[in-house]
mmCIF file of C-alpha atoms in Angstrom:
data_model
loop_
_atom_site.group_PDB
_atom_site.id
_atom_site.type_symbol
_atom_site.label_atom_id
_atom_site.label_comp_id
_atom_site.label_asym_id
_atom_site.label_seq_id
_atom_site.Cartn_x
_atom_site.Cartn_y
_atom_site.Cartn_z
ATOM 1 C CA MET A 1 -47.186 80.172 17.798
ATOM 2 C CA CYS A 2 -43.837 79.122 19.186
ATOM 3 C CA PHE A 3 -41.769 76.079 18.458
ATOM 4 C CA GLY A 4 -42.709 74.410 21.799
ATOM 5 C CA ASP A 5 -46.442 74.657 21.013
ATOM 6 C CA ARG A 6 -45.912 72.981 17.634
ATOM 7 C CA LYS A 7 -44.045 70.152 19.277
ATOM 8 C CA ILE A 8 -46.913 69.574 21.711
ATOM 9 C CA ILE A 9 -49.512 69.658 18.934
ATOM 10 C CA ILE A 10 -47.483 67.203 16.819
ATOM 11 C CA SER A 11 -47.031 64.886 19.828
ATOM 12 C CA ILE A 12 -50.765 64.968 20.514
ATOM 13 C CA CYS A 13 -51.536 64.225 16.849
ATOM 14 C CA ILE A 14 -49.104 61.294 16.786
ATOM 15 C CA ALA A 15 -50.608 59.941 20.031
ATOM 16 C CA LEU A 16 -54.142 60.212 18.596
ATOM 17 C CA ILE A 17 -53.074 58.501 15.370
ATOM 18 C CA LEU A 18 -51.454 55.659 17.355
ATOM 19 C CA ILE A 19 -54.580 55.266 19.519
ATOM 20 C CA PHE A 20 -56.707 55.170 16.350
ATOM 21 C CA ILE A 21 -54.457 52.528 14.717
ATOM 22 C CA ILE A 22 -54.437 50.364 17.851
ATOM 23 C CA SER A 23 -58.233 50.651 18.111
ATOM 24 C CA VAL A 24 -58.686 49.584 14.467
ATOM 25 C CA VAL A 25 -56.329 46.607 14.951
ATOM 26 C CA ILE A 26 -58.243 45.490 18.071
ATOM 27 C CA ILE A 27 -61.582 45.756 16.235
ATOM 28 C CA ILE A 28 -60.252 43.749 13.273
ATOM 29 C CA ILE A 29 -58.844 41.044 15.533
ATOM 30 C CA ASN A 30 -62.118 40.740 17.484
ATOM 31 C CA ASN A 31 -64.226 40.615 14.320
ATOM 32 C CA ASN A 32 -61.993 38.041 12.677
ATOM 33 C CA ASN A 33 -61.745 35.710 15.632
ATOM 34 C CA ILE A 34 -62.332 32.646 13.478
ATOM 35 C CA THR A 35 -62.834 29.447 15.397
ATOM 36 C CA LYS A 36 -61.155 26.327 14.130
ATOM 37 C CA PRO A 37 -63.626 24.024 12.362
ATOM 38 C CA ASN A 38 -64.595 20.699 13.886
ATOM 39 C CA ILE A 39 -65.113 18.259 11.021
ATOM 40 C CA LEU A 40 -64.886 14.502 10.637
ATOM 41 C CA VAL A 41 -65.240 12.606 7.369
ATOM 42 C CA ALA A 42 -65.055 8.815 7.627
ATOM 43 C CA ILE A 43 -65.286 6.384 4.714
ATOM 44 C CA ALA A 44 -66.132 2.657 4.536
ATOM 45 C CA ARG A 45 -64.686 0.639 1.665
ATOM 46 C CA PRO A 46 -65.593 -2.815 0.327
ATOM 47 C CA GLY A 47 -64.539 -5.397 2.898
ATOM 48 C CA ASP A 48 -65.064 -3.106 5.915
ATOM 49 C CA ASN A 49 -68.564 -4.435 6.552
ATOM 50 C CA THR A 50 -68.963 -8.153 5.963
ATOM 51 C CA ALA A 51 -72.016 -8.754 8.179
ATOM 52 C CA LEU A 52 -75.294 -8.982 6.244
ATOM 53 C CA GLY A 53 -78.655 -7.464 7.130
ATOM 54 C CA THR A 54 -78.760 -5.204 10.184
ATOM 55 C CA THR A 55 -75.326 -3.992 11.254
ATOM 56 C CA SER A 56 -73.468 -0.928 12.470
ATOM 57 C CA ILE A 57 -71.222 0.450 9.750
ATOM 58 C CA LYS A 58 -67.469 0.353 10.283
ATOM 59 C CA PHE A 59 -65.376 3.068 8.658
ATOM 60 C CA SER A 60 -61.783 2.142 7.774
ATOM 61 C CA GLU A 61 -60.603 5.546 6.634
ATOM 62 C CA ASN A 62 -60.722 8.990 8.194
ATOM 63 C CA SER A 63 -60.192 11.324 5.256
ATOM 64 C CA ILE A 64 -60.653 14.549 7.246
ATOM 65 C CA ILE A 65 -60.316 15.187 10.959
ATOM 66 C CA GLU A 66 -60.203 18.842 12.027
ATOM 67 C CA GLY A 67 -60.553 20.132 15.566
ATOM 68 C CA SER A 68 -61.111 18.142 18.734
ATOM 69 C CA ALA A 69 -64.940 17.915 18.951
ATOM 70 C CA LEU A 70 -65.056 14.575 17.108
ATOM 71 C CA SER A 71 -62.885 11.493 17.048
ATOM 72 C CA HIS A 72 -62.930 8.116 15.336
ATOM 73 C CA VAL A 73 -60.558 5.166 15.310
ATOM 74 C CA ASP A 74 -59.995 3.673 11.839
ATOM 75 C CA GLY A 75 -61.969 0.451 11.459
ATOM 76 C CA SER A 76 -64.454 1.250 14.221
ATOM 77 C CA ASP A 77 -68.203 1.834 13.981
ATOM 78 C CA LYS A 78 -68.078 4.381 16.834
ATOM 79 C CA ILE A 79 -67.728 8.111 16.353
ATOM 80 C CA ASN A 80 -66.964 9.848 19.622
ATOM 81 C CA ILE A 81 -68.490 13.209 20.451
ATOM 82 C CA ASN A 82 -65.973 15.104 22.604
ATOM 83 C CA GLU A 83 -67.775 18.458 22.971
ATOM 84 C CA ASN A 84 -71.372 19.500 23.604
ATOM 85 C CA GLY A 85 -72.876 21.159 20.564
ATOM 86 C CA ILE A 86 -75.097 21.151 17.504
ATOM 87 C CA TYR A 87 -73.823 18.866 14.743
ATOM 88 C CA GLN A 88 -74.756 18.520 11.078
ATOM 89 C CA ILE A 89 -74.478 14.901 9.989
ATOM 90 C CA SER A 90 -74.656 13.736 6.380
ATOM 91 C CA TYR A 91 -74.170 10.183 5.163
ATOM 92 C CA GLN A 92 -74.384 7.921 2.153
ATOM 93 C CA LEU A 93 -74.894 4.191 2.593
ATOM 94 C CA TYR A 94 -74.610 1.865 -0.410
ATOM 95 C CA GLY A 95 -76.331 -1.521 -0.139
ATOM 96 C CA VAL A 96 -76.028 -4.529 -2.461
ATOM 97 C CA GLN A 97 -77.813 -7.879 -2.572
ATOM 98 C CA GLU A 98 -76.369 -10.644 -4.732
ATOM 99 C CA VAL A 99 -79.554 -12.684 -5.160
ATOM 100 C CA THR A 100 -82.727 -11.709 -6.955
ATOM 101 C CA GLY A 101 -85.717 -11.359 -4.656
ATOM 102 C CA THR A 102 -87.005 -8.773 -2.232
ATOM 103 C CA PHE A 103 -84.568 -5.925 -1.841
ATOM 104 C CA ASN A 104 -85.023 -3.390 0.940
ATOM 105 C CA PHE A 105 -82.732 -1.734 3.408
ATOM 106 C CA ASN A 106 -82.859 1.271 5.658
ATOM 107 C CA ALA A 107 -80.462 3.401 7.640
ATOM 108 C CA VAL A 108 -80.670 4.992 11.062
ATOM 109 C CA LEU A 109 -78.354 6.942 13.347
ATOM 110 C CA LEU A 110 -77.758 5.611 16.840
ATOM 111 C CA VAL A 111 -76.613 7.678 19.821
ATOM 112 C CA ASN A 112 -75.284 5.608 22.702
ATOM 113 C CA ASP A 113 -76.680 2.483 20.961
ATOM 114 C CA VAL A 114 -80.212 3.908 20.891
ATOM 115 C CA ALA A 115 -81.780 4.358 17.434
ATOM 116 C CA LEU A 116 -83.055 7.871 16.792
ATOM 117 C CA ASN A 117 -86.397 7.120 15.129
ATOM 118 C CA ASP A 118 -86.570 10.578 13.532
ATOM 119 C CA THR A 119 -83.421 9.724 11.563
ATOM 120 C CA PHE A 120 -84.821 6.471 10.088
ATOM 121 C CA ASN A 121 -84.265 6.516 6.315
ATOM 122 C CA GLU A 122 -86.207 3.940 4.290
ATOM 123 C CA SER A 123 -85.487 2.638 0.813
ATOM 124 C CA PRO A 124 -88.257 1.450 -1.484
ATOM 125 C CA VAL A 125 -89.048 -2.256 -1.515
ATOM 126 C CA ILE A 126 -87.900 -3.779 -4.799
ATOM 127 C CA ARG A 127 -89.046 -7.249 -5.784
ATOM 128 C CA ASN A 128 -87.372 -9.579 -8.284
ATOM 129 C CA SER A 129 -85.107 -6.915 -9.722
ATOM 130 C CA THR A 130 -81.761 -7.678 -11.304
ATOM 131 C CA SER A 131 -80.425 -4.352 -10.013
ATOM 132 C CA ASN A 132 -80.434 -4.956 -6.274
ATOM 133 C CA ARG A 133 -78.282 -2.019 -5.257
ATOM 134 C CA MET A 134 -78.884 1.556 -4.173
ATOM 135 C CA THR A 135 -77.551 4.359 -2.033
ATOM 136 C CA LEU A 136 -79.439 5.996 0.815
ATOM 137 C CA THR A 137 -78.466 9.543 1.730
ATOM 138 C CA SER A 138 -79.546 11.845 4.514
ATOM 139 C CA THR A 139 -78.596 15.001 6.366
ATOM 140 C CA VAL A 140 -79.723 15.749 9.896
ATOM 141 C CA ILE A 141 -78.849 18.238 12.604
ATOM 142 C CA LEU A 142 -78.570 16.872 16.130
ATOM 143 C CA SER A 143 -77.772 18.265 19.572
ATOM 144 C CA LEU A 144 -75.106 15.976 21.033
ATOM 145 C CA ASP A 145 -73.241 15.919 24.317
ATOM 146 C CA ALA A 146 -69.643 15.220 25.184
ATOM 147 C CA GLY A 147 -69.328 11.495 25.783
ATOM 148 C CA ASP A 148 -72.020 10.523 23.255
ATOM 149 C CA VAL A 149 -71.150 7.792 20.773
ATOM 150 C CA LEU A 150 -72.654 8.076 17.285
ATOM 151 C CA LYS A 151 -73.140 5.147 14.900
ATOM 152 C CA LEU A 152 -74.629 4.670 11.444
ATOM 153 C CA GLN A 153 -76.597 1.441 11.134
ATOM 154 C CA GLY A 154 -77.836 -0.388 8.060
ATOM 155 C CA VAL A 155 -81.162 -2.093 8.793
ATOM 156 C CA SER A 156 -82.610 -4.954 6.729
ATOM 157 C CA ILE A 157 -84.042 -8.455 7.089
ATOM 158 C CA GLU A 158 -82.624 -9.266 3.632
ATOM 159 C CA ASP A 159 -79.008 -10.269 3.029
ATOM 160 C CA ILE A 160 -77.830 -6.768 2.195
ATOM 161 C CA ARG A 161 -74.089 -6.085 2.165
ATOM 162 C CA TYR A 162 -72.922 -2.521 2.769
ATOM 163 C CA ASP A 163 -69.913 -2.133 0.489
ATOM 164 C CA ASN A 164 -69.462 1.635 0.688
ATOM 165 C CA ALA A 165 -70.458 4.336 3.113
ATOM 166 C CA ARG A 166 -69.423 7.834 3.992
ATOM 167 C CA ILE A 167 -70.308 10.051 6.942
ATOM 168 C CA ASP A 168 -69.562 13.765 7.137
ATOM 169 C CA ILE A 169 -70.003 15.482 10.504
ATOM 170 C CA GLU A 170 -69.476 19.134 11.356
ATOM 171 C CA LYS A 171 -69.981 20.886 14.665
ATOM 172 C CA ILE A 172 -71.934 23.983 13.681
ATOM 173 C CA VAL A 173 -72.485 25.537 17.132
#
C-alpha cells in the first residue's frame, strides 16, 4: 500500500467520524428539545377580597409567571388564557366567618364568566361551631382556548370572607 492510499483511507475515516459526530449531535438536540414551561401561580392575601358571600377571588401577587400561555394583572380576578391547550389548575380557597351560625361555602371555576358545574367544590355545612374556617382545595384539568378568561369564585349565602387563596396553573399540552 502506498502513501497516497493511506492518505485517502485516513481522509475517509475522518469524514465518517465527523458525519457520525454531527449525526449524534443532531439526535441529541432533537431529543432534548425542551419546551419552556407555561406556569402561573397567583396568591390572594388578607385584604384582597373584602366582599362577603359569593365573589370572584382577586389575587394581589403573582409569585411565578413562566412562558406566555397565561397572564394575570396583580389585583385582578381575571386570569387570561393566551394559548389553546390543556391546563392543570389547582387551587386553595380559605374561608372565614366571624359569627357563630351556619357555615358553608363552595368554590367553582368560571370560564368567560360561566360557572363550570363539574368544577363545583362543596364544603360541609357546619352549624353553631366556634371554628368557622376551612380551606377548600381542588385540582382539575381543562381544555381552554386563547382568549378565555378564567376566574375562581367563592360561593356562599353566608357572610364568608376569603382571606387567603392560591391558584396554580400549568399548560400541560
